[in-house]
Amino acid sequence: MPLGELYDPVRGYMVNDTVFVEAEVVVRKILDYWSYDSKKETGYVGLKNQGATCYMNSLLQTLYHIPYFRKAVYHMPTTENDMPSGSIPLALQSLFYKLQYHDSSVTTKELTRSFGWDTYDSFMQHDVQELNRVLSEKLEDKMKGTVVEGTIQQLFEGHHMNYIECIDVDYKSTRKESFYDLQLDVKGCRDVYASFDKYVEVERLEGDNKYQAEEHGLQDAKKGVLFIDFPPVLQLHLKRFEYDFIRDTMVKINDRYEFPLQLDLDRDNGKYLSPDADRSVRNLYSLHSVLVHSGGVHGGHYYAFIRPTLSDLWFKFDDERVTKEDIKRALEEQYGGEEELPQTNPGFNNTPFKFTKYSNAYMLVYIRDSDKDKIICHVDEKDIAEHLRVRLKKEQEEKEEKRKHKAQAHLYTIIKVAREEDLVEQIGKDIYFDLVDHDKVRSFRIQKQIKFKDFKEEVARDFGVPVQCQRFWLWAKRQNHTYRPNRPLAPPEEEQPVGQLREMMNKTNNAELKLFLEVELGLDKVPVSPPEKSKDDILLFFKLYNPEKGELRYVGRLFVKFYGRPIEILPRLIEMAGFNQDEELELFEEIKFVPGVMCEHLDKKISFRASQLEDGDIICFQKARMDNEDEFRYPDVPSYLEYVHNRQIVHFRSLERPKEDDFVLELSKVHNYDEVVERVAQQVGLDDPSKIRLTSHNCYSQQPKPQPMKFQGVEHLSDMLVHYNQTSDILYYEVLDIPLPELQGLKNLKVAFHHASKDEVVIHHIRLPKQSTVGDVINELKTKVDLSRPDAELRLLEVFYHKIYKIFPSSEKIENINDQYWTLRAEEIPEEEKDLGPHDRLIHVYHFMKETAQSQLQVQNFGEPFLLLIHEGETLAEVKMRIQKKLQVPDDAFSKWKFAFLSLGRPEYLEDSEILSNRFQRRDVYGEQYLGLEHSDAPKRSYVVNQNRHTHEKPVKIYN
């Protein structure tokens, strides 16, 4: 504040040369999100969000905290052979058990898997009310024939009566209906009671809307709804979302809407109840849960305020986090409406700043007081099936063991020991390159301080190999990314603790120690002490390839002399393979396989040293090729390894059924586009592969990518399967009516045809070559649409946000026309427009209404715009008659319409006597100037929508 204002006596801050400054100090406990313990602070745990499942989490917490419902779920029959991912009852039992007994937040993945959902469904936000209904229906169905049959109805089902009662004759029609939840209007209602008043409001059927009563004909009548009974648990869904026909979009109602802690539905002598209602039941309810939506119509976040025991304690369940809250946060702050910021300078006469609160109650759950003891019942382990307790306790113990394992990991070393048996088992089955998959060998968890020689005792017990018969080799990762035994451990190294040895070998504290156990067998197959290894000895490993069967297998290892030659060990290799002694062999060295395969022919007559072989190298051999062996698909080791390296199993799915595999093909990553579509065509029995169109898989959404592949637009199969940094094994296909190259040469346009005399719009899909013109589109349309007369002419318009932006000339090429964002509208050209006089004008006519946004008056267009011919000297009164006839608006409604000339969005209202042609002096094809029709009626053509579903949402489906 400037000192001049502070000293100003008129302001009143300074009195007797003294200024009083008041400071409000608020001390709040800062909660660290990462260290916060919900169970410790509140006694409850939260639910983890899978991506966009906050709406589901808030509903599940609400249902869990209705103990009668939780007990019924526990009593649903399940067996120890059921899997949670395939059984909704078991998945829900497991979830509720973990919420009740675990100390940390719980995942919902098993439950959503039991719904049949994939990752895409978990990232798609849905409507709470819709999920509630679908889940209730599923549980109701699965409870049939069990001890808990009827639980859903007992808890949530109420009944109301729809009635129509004639006023002048004695006739009344009634129909009883059940409900599990009630949808209450928010707009125009200040609180829940006002919504119930509106719910039972009586509608008069009279005038043109008389009721057709049996035997009495058309009669004046009263129509309404009254309640026969309310359920013990009353679920109220507040209609925060509705379809705005004027704006042609969904909107969220953020108006202030109050709801009481105690709800009395017997108020005013039971005005909500039908004459048949049981008046002995007291319909007094206590608020149990407030589900909140924070955000707008296109998305947001859900959480819930719940008081589990109906006491004064409220808790906020916000995904993983549970916090204690006061009643003001749970009730008043969730009413919605506007909030006024406190003034920062009270001495000034500032207008208070108000902002809309986008967090507000969306669903309320009340429990009837007379049923409180029944609903808020005690639930303990006796209510949970024995097999479920055992299963979940075992899961918890395993989880705890893993936690301890992780906490103590720094005290232990993991030693992975590969043996020759592992090489025999894996090579040619699980792996083809290198020697072993270390994730599939025996793993030991050894305390770091234990000496390696003592670890050998444990190996002796496990493998039955005496300590003196063990020799361990260290594995090393080479520069070419292969992993081979490098050297044997020296005796001094075996005296060291395993932790020290691990760190010395791996240079890192978190690496595992990987070893190869060399065991020599005597004549009677009993382990013997390994031979001494001199500097001239090299340990080589051998794989045998059979081109006839297309098989590769491990056959053994040998020590060879550094200066020896491969020809000297051929008899041993023949013996390993079981061949005749005179069999000719071919030898290859397996060098590397990343990024490509490198497997080279080995000269049998030059030394191992000259071939640069060393410890751990791999030699692949096969029978020498004969001239007639070209018939084999992969005649030698290099071609076979190349095939294995590029082999790719691909799951093909029809684009129409994107969740189901149609067939599986074994292909090569280096197959080009033509080879892939040819194999697909063969599989589906199609003669022309060019009619196959492929679409790649999105690894994140688990759905097809939006855009299909262009013809020969992807070079290799490996490129088709890559999505950012992930690789998929799924492709989608579709069979086209015409070859894909021909289709890509066509332009697809979606055109809305407005019939001249019928109140209908028909969507037509026009497919023409890209070089076609608008005239070609019109000619194509004429063959598809129902014209009012045979010689009618058509025109094509571009419409966007209820305005006409362009009238396409018939010569314009269609290649650059965009129908994704703009609407293409086709209509007949009226006869009167065909011969325009020199002073006639074709003007734009738009519907509009005025609204205030950010304190400014703005024009909002809506409905269908149209073109209108006006003649020289024609008055507004004459034009209005033609407009009313064209739009078929009743007199009483049309009398309320206002007419204005709008230029650049500013309306100037017109009198009936005004000559319109004086206003529209120029031919304006872009509609910057237009005749505006101001009214608030909903447009004539409307759409049926789910009033409570956001525009971005898909229907909730539970598949199992």
XYZ file of C-alpha atoms in Angstrom, residues 335-729:
395
model
C -22.535 -27.864 -2.596
C -20.945 -26.217 -5.658
C -21.894 -22.741 -6.817
C -19.620 -19.728 -6.591
C -17.044 -18.831 -3.987
C -16.040 -15.310 -3.078
C -12.388 -14.597 -2.424
C -11.733 -12.504 0.719
C -10.750 -8.916 -0.024
C -7.037 -8.260 0.285
C -7.532 -4.510 0.843
C -10.621 -3.975 3.028
C -10.149 -0.216 2.945
C -11.047 -0.088 -0.755
C -14.514 -0.456 -2.176
C -13.475 -3.313 -4.481
C -16.028 -5.601 -6.092
C -15.438 -9.033 -4.545
C -13.972 -11.561 -6.966
C -16.132 -14.652 -7.459
C -15.171 -17.902 -9.135
C -17.119 -21.052 -9.998
C -16.387 -24.121 -7.896
C -15.873 -27.065 -10.204
C -15.726 -29.618 -7.367
C -19.207 -30.616 -6.261
C -21.325 -33.554 -5.134
C -22.378 -35.937 -7.881
C -23.853 -38.859 -5.939
C -25.275 -39.130 -2.404
C -25.874 -42.270 -0.362
C -28.296 -42.160 2.585
C -29.067 -44.952 5.092
C -32.466 -45.146 6.780
C -32.171 -44.623 10.534
C -34.506 -47.502 11.378
C -32.259 -49.874 9.363
C -28.958 -48.523 10.678
C -28.206 -51.434 13.028
C -28.938 -53.938 10.264
C -26.901 -52.142 7.565
C -23.947 -50.988 9.709
C -23.362 -54.488 11.042
C -20.239 -56.221 12.333
C -18.131 -58.019 9.703
C -15.158 -60.154 10.744
C -13.117 -63.132 9.546
C -15.934 -65.579 10.382
C -17.838 -64.101 7.432
C -15.024 -64.955 5.042
C -14.750 -68.404 3.454
C -11.915 -70.550 4.810
C -10.299 -71.059 1.382
C -10.346 -67.311 0.788
C -8.729 -66.572 4.163
C -6.034 -69.158 3.511
C -5.395 -67.887 -0.029
C -5.235 -64.222 0.964
C -3.163 -64.823 4.081
C -0.721 -66.810 1.972
C -0.602 -63.926 -0.541
C 0.040 -61.508 2.317
C 2.776 -63.716 3.780
C 4.439 -63.966 0.368
C 4.207 -60.219 -0.021
C 5.698 -59.726 3.442
C 8.452 -62.208 2.637
C 9.274 -60.296 -0.547
C 9.348 -57.072 1.447
C 11.762 -58.573 3.982
C 13.747 -60.095 1.156
C 14.061 -56.653 -0.417
C 14.901 -54.969 2.894
C 17.689 -57.489 3.559
C 18.955 -57.619 -0.017
C 22.065 -55.622 0.853
C 23.162 -58.444 3.182
C 23.011 -61.141 0.527
C 24.530 -62.042 -2.812
C 22.633 -63.834 -5.564
C 24.741 -66.509 -7.256
C 23.376 -68.106 -10.426
C 24.994 -71.415 -11.329
C 24.637 -72.789 -14.865
C 25.474 -76.457 -15.449
C 25.895 -78.536 -18.568
C 22.402 -79.953 -17.943
C 21.003 -76.410 -18.387
C 22.740 -76.041 -21.761
C 21.354 -79.377 -22.949
C 17.856 -78.431 -21.764
C 17.725 -74.910 -23.187
C 19.678 -74.782 -26.461
C 17.382 -75.457 -29.411
C 14.256 -75.051 -27.273
C 14.309 -71.848 -25.237
C 17.409 -70.260 -26.723
C 19.493 -70.603 -29.894
C 22.264 -68.044 -29.379
C 24.898 -68.029 -26.642
C 24.757 -70.853 -24.101
C 22.136 -70.322 -21.398
C 19.307 -68.160 -20.083
C 20.526 -67.266 -16.602
C 16.979 -66.550 -15.406
C 16.233 -70.287 -15.766
C 19.195 -71.733 -13.859
C 19.558 -72.565 -10.169
C 19.815 -69.445 -8.050
C 21.408 -69.284 -4.576
C 20.865 -66.483 -2.023
C 24.038 -66.418 0.049
C 25.072 -64.097 2.872
C 27.873 -61.838 1.689
C 30.299 -62.704 4.491
C 30.264 -66.460 3.727
C 33.435 -67.599 2.001
C 33.117 -69.008 -1.484
C 34.665 -72.349 -0.449
C 31.822 -72.731 2.110
C 29.282 -71.936 -0.636
C 30.705 -74.933 -2.551
C 29.466 -77.149 0.296
C 25.903 -75.979 -0.399
C 26.416 -76.701 -4.123
C 27.606 -80.192 -3.213
C 24.430 -80.826 -1.229
C 22.156 -79.455 -3.967
C 23.783 -80.990 -7.043
C 25.452 -84.086 -5.562
C 28.880 -83.004 -6.862
C 31.689 -83.311 -4.282
C 33.549 -80.080 -3.527
C 36.823 -81.424 -4.970
C 35.046 -82.187 -8.266
C 33.729 -78.635 -8.745
C 35.388 -76.029 -10.932
C 33.611 -72.697 -11.394
C 34.010 -70.405 -14.376
C 33.146 -66.711 -14.401
C 30.935 -65.407 -17.183
C 31.916 -62.228 -19.001
C 29.961 -59.915 -21.251
C 31.983 -59.262 -24.374
C 32.073 -56.095 -26.455
C 29.932 -57.771 -29.128
C 27.164 -58.269 -26.490
C 27.625 -62.032 -26.161
C 27.906 -63.660 -22.730
C 30.468 -66.485 -22.392
C 32.455 -68.349 -19.697
C 35.671 -66.369 -19.444
C 38.045 -68.014 -16.929
C 37.962 -70.398 -13.994
C 38.079 -69.111 -10.426
C 41.572 -69.264 -8.923
C 42.086 -71.024 -5.523
C 42.907 -67.711 -3.714
C 39.600 -66.263 -4.972
C 37.679 -69.162 -3.438
C 39.030 -68.079 -0.024
C 37.250 -64.705 -0.332
C 33.725 -63.887 0.952
C 31.148 -64.173 -1.850
C 30.136 -60.515 -1.459
C 33.683 -59.309 -1.990
C 34.130 -61.659 -4.938
C 30.907 -60.431 -6.515
C 31.864 -56.780 -6.203
C 35.351 -57.435 -7.552
C 34.025 -59.265 -10.590
C 31.021 -57.048 -11.400
C 32.223 -53.633 -10.252
C 28.713 -52.887 -8.985
C 26.793 -53.574 -5.787
C 23.565 -54.770 -7.360
C 24.834 -57.232 -9.981
C 24.448 -60.973 -9.572
C 27.380 -63.359 -9.610
C 26.986 -65.705 -12.585
C 29.025 -68.922 -12.724
C 29.380 -71.997 -14.915
C 29.960 -75.251 -13.012
C 32.350 -77.500 -14.891
C 31.995 -81.141 -13.851
C 34.089 -83.919 -15.376
C 32.612 -87.435 -15.366
C 34.612 -90.638 -15.178
C 33.960 -93.845 -17.089
C 31.190 -94.834 -14.698
C 29.557 -91.352 -15.041
C 30.693 -90.426 -11.529
C 32.153 -86.913 -10.987
C 35.945 -86.786 -10.862
C 38.378 -83.973 -10.162
C 38.710 -81.595 -13.138
C 41.989 -81.794 -15.110
C 44.592 -79.103 -14.725
C 44.110 -76.266 -17.223
C 47.303 -74.988 -18.783
C 47.758 -71.663 -20.579
C 47.584 -73.530 -23.893
C 44.145 -75.028 -23.161
C 40.961 -73.418 -24.526
C 37.449 -74.394 -23.377
C 35.105 -74.580 -26.424
C 31.391 -75.379 -26.551
C 29.763 -77.267 -29.423
C 26.298 -77.183 -31.043
C 25.101 -79.642 -33.689
C 22.789 -78.554 -36.533
C 20.535 -80.965 -38.468
C 19.376 -79.256 -41.720
C 16.970 -82.078 -42.556
C 14.967 -81.509 -39.353
C 15.869 -77.840 -38.936
C 17.116 -78.517 -35.386
C 20.009 -77.166 -33.318
C 21.167 -78.809 -30.083
C 24.037 -78.684 -27.588
C 26.335 -81.742 -27.697
C 29.170 -80.922 -25.303
C 32.430 -79.085 -24.551
C 36.086 -79.818 -25.094
C 39.439 -78.492 -24.013
C 41.584 -77.955 -27.123
C 45.179 -76.812 -27.540
C 45.687 -73.179 -28.511
C 47.975 -74.164 -31.390
C 45.915 -77.220 -32.347
C 43.681 -77.415 -35.429
C 39.958 -78.263 -35.726
C 40.783 -81.230 -37.982
C 42.405 -82.905 -34.966
C 39.156 -82.957 -32.938
C 36.848 -84.144 -35.732
C 36.744 -87.737 -34.397
C 35.586 -86.421 -31.006
C 32.889 -84.309 -32.676
C 31.719 -87.282 -34.775
C 31.487 -89.292 -31.553
C 29.494 -86.504 -29.815
C 27.068 -86.376 -32.750
C 26.766 -90.169 -33.112
C 27.808 -90.100 -36.787
C 29.770 -92.698 -38.744
C 33.535 -92.225 -38.399
C 33.918 -91.401 -42.107
C 31.340 -88.576 -42.006
C 32.520 -85.229 -43.408
C 31.788 -82.208 -41.139
C 31.441 -78.464 -41.693
C 32.358 -76.125 -38.847
C 31.150 -72.572 -38.138
C 31.974 -70.140 -35.370
C 28.966 -68.443 -33.725
C 30.382 -64.953 -33.208
C 27.448 -62.655 -32.332
C 23.742 -62.059 -32.936
C 23.265 -58.365 -32.040
C 22.297 -56.391 -34.015
C 22.637 -59.016 -36.758
C 23.788 -62.615 -36.903
C 27.491 -63.215 -37.492
C 28.324 -66.892 -37.993
C 31.408 -67.619 -40.120
C 32.837 -70.727 -41.752
C 35.778 -72.199 -39.762
C 38.782 -73.499 -41.653
C 39.515 -76.947 -40.248
C 43.184 -76.843 -41.292
C 44.356 -73.648 -39.571
C 45.016 -73.401 -35.837
C 42.538 -72.213 -33.209
C 44.957 -69.390 -32.472
C 44.948 -68.296 -36.127
C 41.110 -68.369 -36.052
C 41.269 -66.152 -32.910
C 39.320 -68.614 -30.765
C 39.422 -68.295 -26.970
C 37.786 -69.666 -23.813
C 33.991 -69.747 -24.031
C 33.739 -69.619 -27.819
C 31.037 -71.636 -29.596
C 31.521 -73.867 -32.627
C 28.457 -75.077 -34.538
C 28.912 -78.052 -36.844
C 26.873 -80.156 -39.262
C 27.289 -82.847 -41.876
C 29.051 -81.570 -44.965
C 26.483 -80.395 -47.533
C 25.774 -82.527 -50.584
C 24.693 -81.157 -53.965
C 21.132 -82.413 -53.461
C 20.664 -80.637 -50.128
C 19.457 -77.398 -51.699
C 15.959 -78.711 -51.055
C 16.370 -77.975 -47.341
C 14.800 -74.680 -46.281
C 17.860 -73.714 -44.222
C 20.763 -75.819 -45.538
C 23.504 -74.549 -43.208
C 24.065 -73.110 -39.742
C 24.307 -69.407 -40.787
C 21.015 -69.514 -42.747
C 19.273 -71.306 -39.842
C 20.527 -68.825 -37.232
C 19.506 -65.942 -39.505
C 16.028 -67.454 -39.695
C 15.813 -67.924 -35.919
C 17.059 -64.399 -35.266
C 14.380 -62.843 -37.507
C 11.568 -65.282 -36.726
C 8.455 -63.500 -35.508
C 5.144 -64.979 -34.372
C 2.358 -62.510 -35.262
C -1.213 -62.603 -33.928
C -3.611 -61.310 -36.559
C -6.972 -59.845 -35.541
C -9.851 -58.648 -37.651
C -10.255 -54.876 -37.318
C -13.953 -55.532 -36.606
C -13.074 -57.796 -33.633
C -9.965 -56.135 -32.153
C -9.871 -58.223 -28.968
C -9.869 -61.681 -30.560
C -7.061 -63.467 -32.405
C -8.238 -64.717 -35.802
C -5.063 -66.618 -36.655
C -1.339 -66.755 -35.913
C 1.452 -66.743 -38.529
C 5.164 -67.367 -38.243
C 6.869 -64.652 -40.271
C 10.281 -63.039 -40.544
C 11.081 -59.573 -39.251
C 12.768 -58.833 -42.571
C 9.700 -59.753 -44.623
C 8.683 -56.759 -46.716
C 5.169 -55.358 -46.984
C 4.223 -57.473 -50.025
C 5.386 -60.710 -48.369
C 3.353 -60.024 -45.226
C 0.072 -59.218 -47.014
C 0.582 -62.189 -49.329
C 0.787 -64.554 -46.349
C -2.327 -62.955 -44.807
C -4.201 -63.266 -48.112
C -3.273 -66.949 -48.320
C -4.516 -67.493 -44.774
C -7.939 -65.902 -45.410
C -8.299 -67.466 -48.860
C -8.035 -64.235 -50.852
C -6.639 -64.279 -54.393
C -5.676 -60.585 -54.468
C -3.281 -59.546 -51.640
C -3.702 -55.874 -52.557
C -7.189 -56.023 -51.013
C -5.620 -56.610 -47.584
C -5.188 -53.495 -45.440
C -3.138 -53.696 -42.232
C -3.224 -51.592 -39.084
C -0.568 -51.552 -36.359
C -1.164 -52.096 -32.643
C -0.955 -49.370 -29.990
C 0.955 -50.952 -27.086
C -0.330 -48.376 -24.589
C -4.066 -48.423 -25.318
C -4.048 -52.091 -26.439
C -6.136 -50.998 -29.425
C -5.558 -50.585 -33.176
C -3.819 -47.369 -34.169
C -6.225 -44.765 -35.598
C -4.667 -44.732 -39.057
C -4.156 -47.896 -41.149
C -0.952 -48.538 -43.108
C -0.721 -47.208 -46.620
C 0.008 -49.549 -49.490
C 3.727 -50.451 -49.272
C 4.036 -47.617 -46.748
C 6.049 -49.719 -44.298
C 9.252 -51.400 -45.405
C 9.544 -54.459 -43.143
C 7.472 -56.476 -40.668
C 9.712 -55.246 -37.830
C 8.643 -51.657 -38.635
C 4.976 -52.676 -38.556
C 5.301 -54.031 -35.012
C 7.118 -51.086 -33.398
C 5.157 -48.525 -31.385
C 7.512 -45.850 -30.050
C 10.042 -47.833 -27.996
C 7.876 -50.933 -27.612
C 7.442 -53.941 -29.872
C 4.143 -55.740 -30.314
C 3.253 -59.099 -31.830
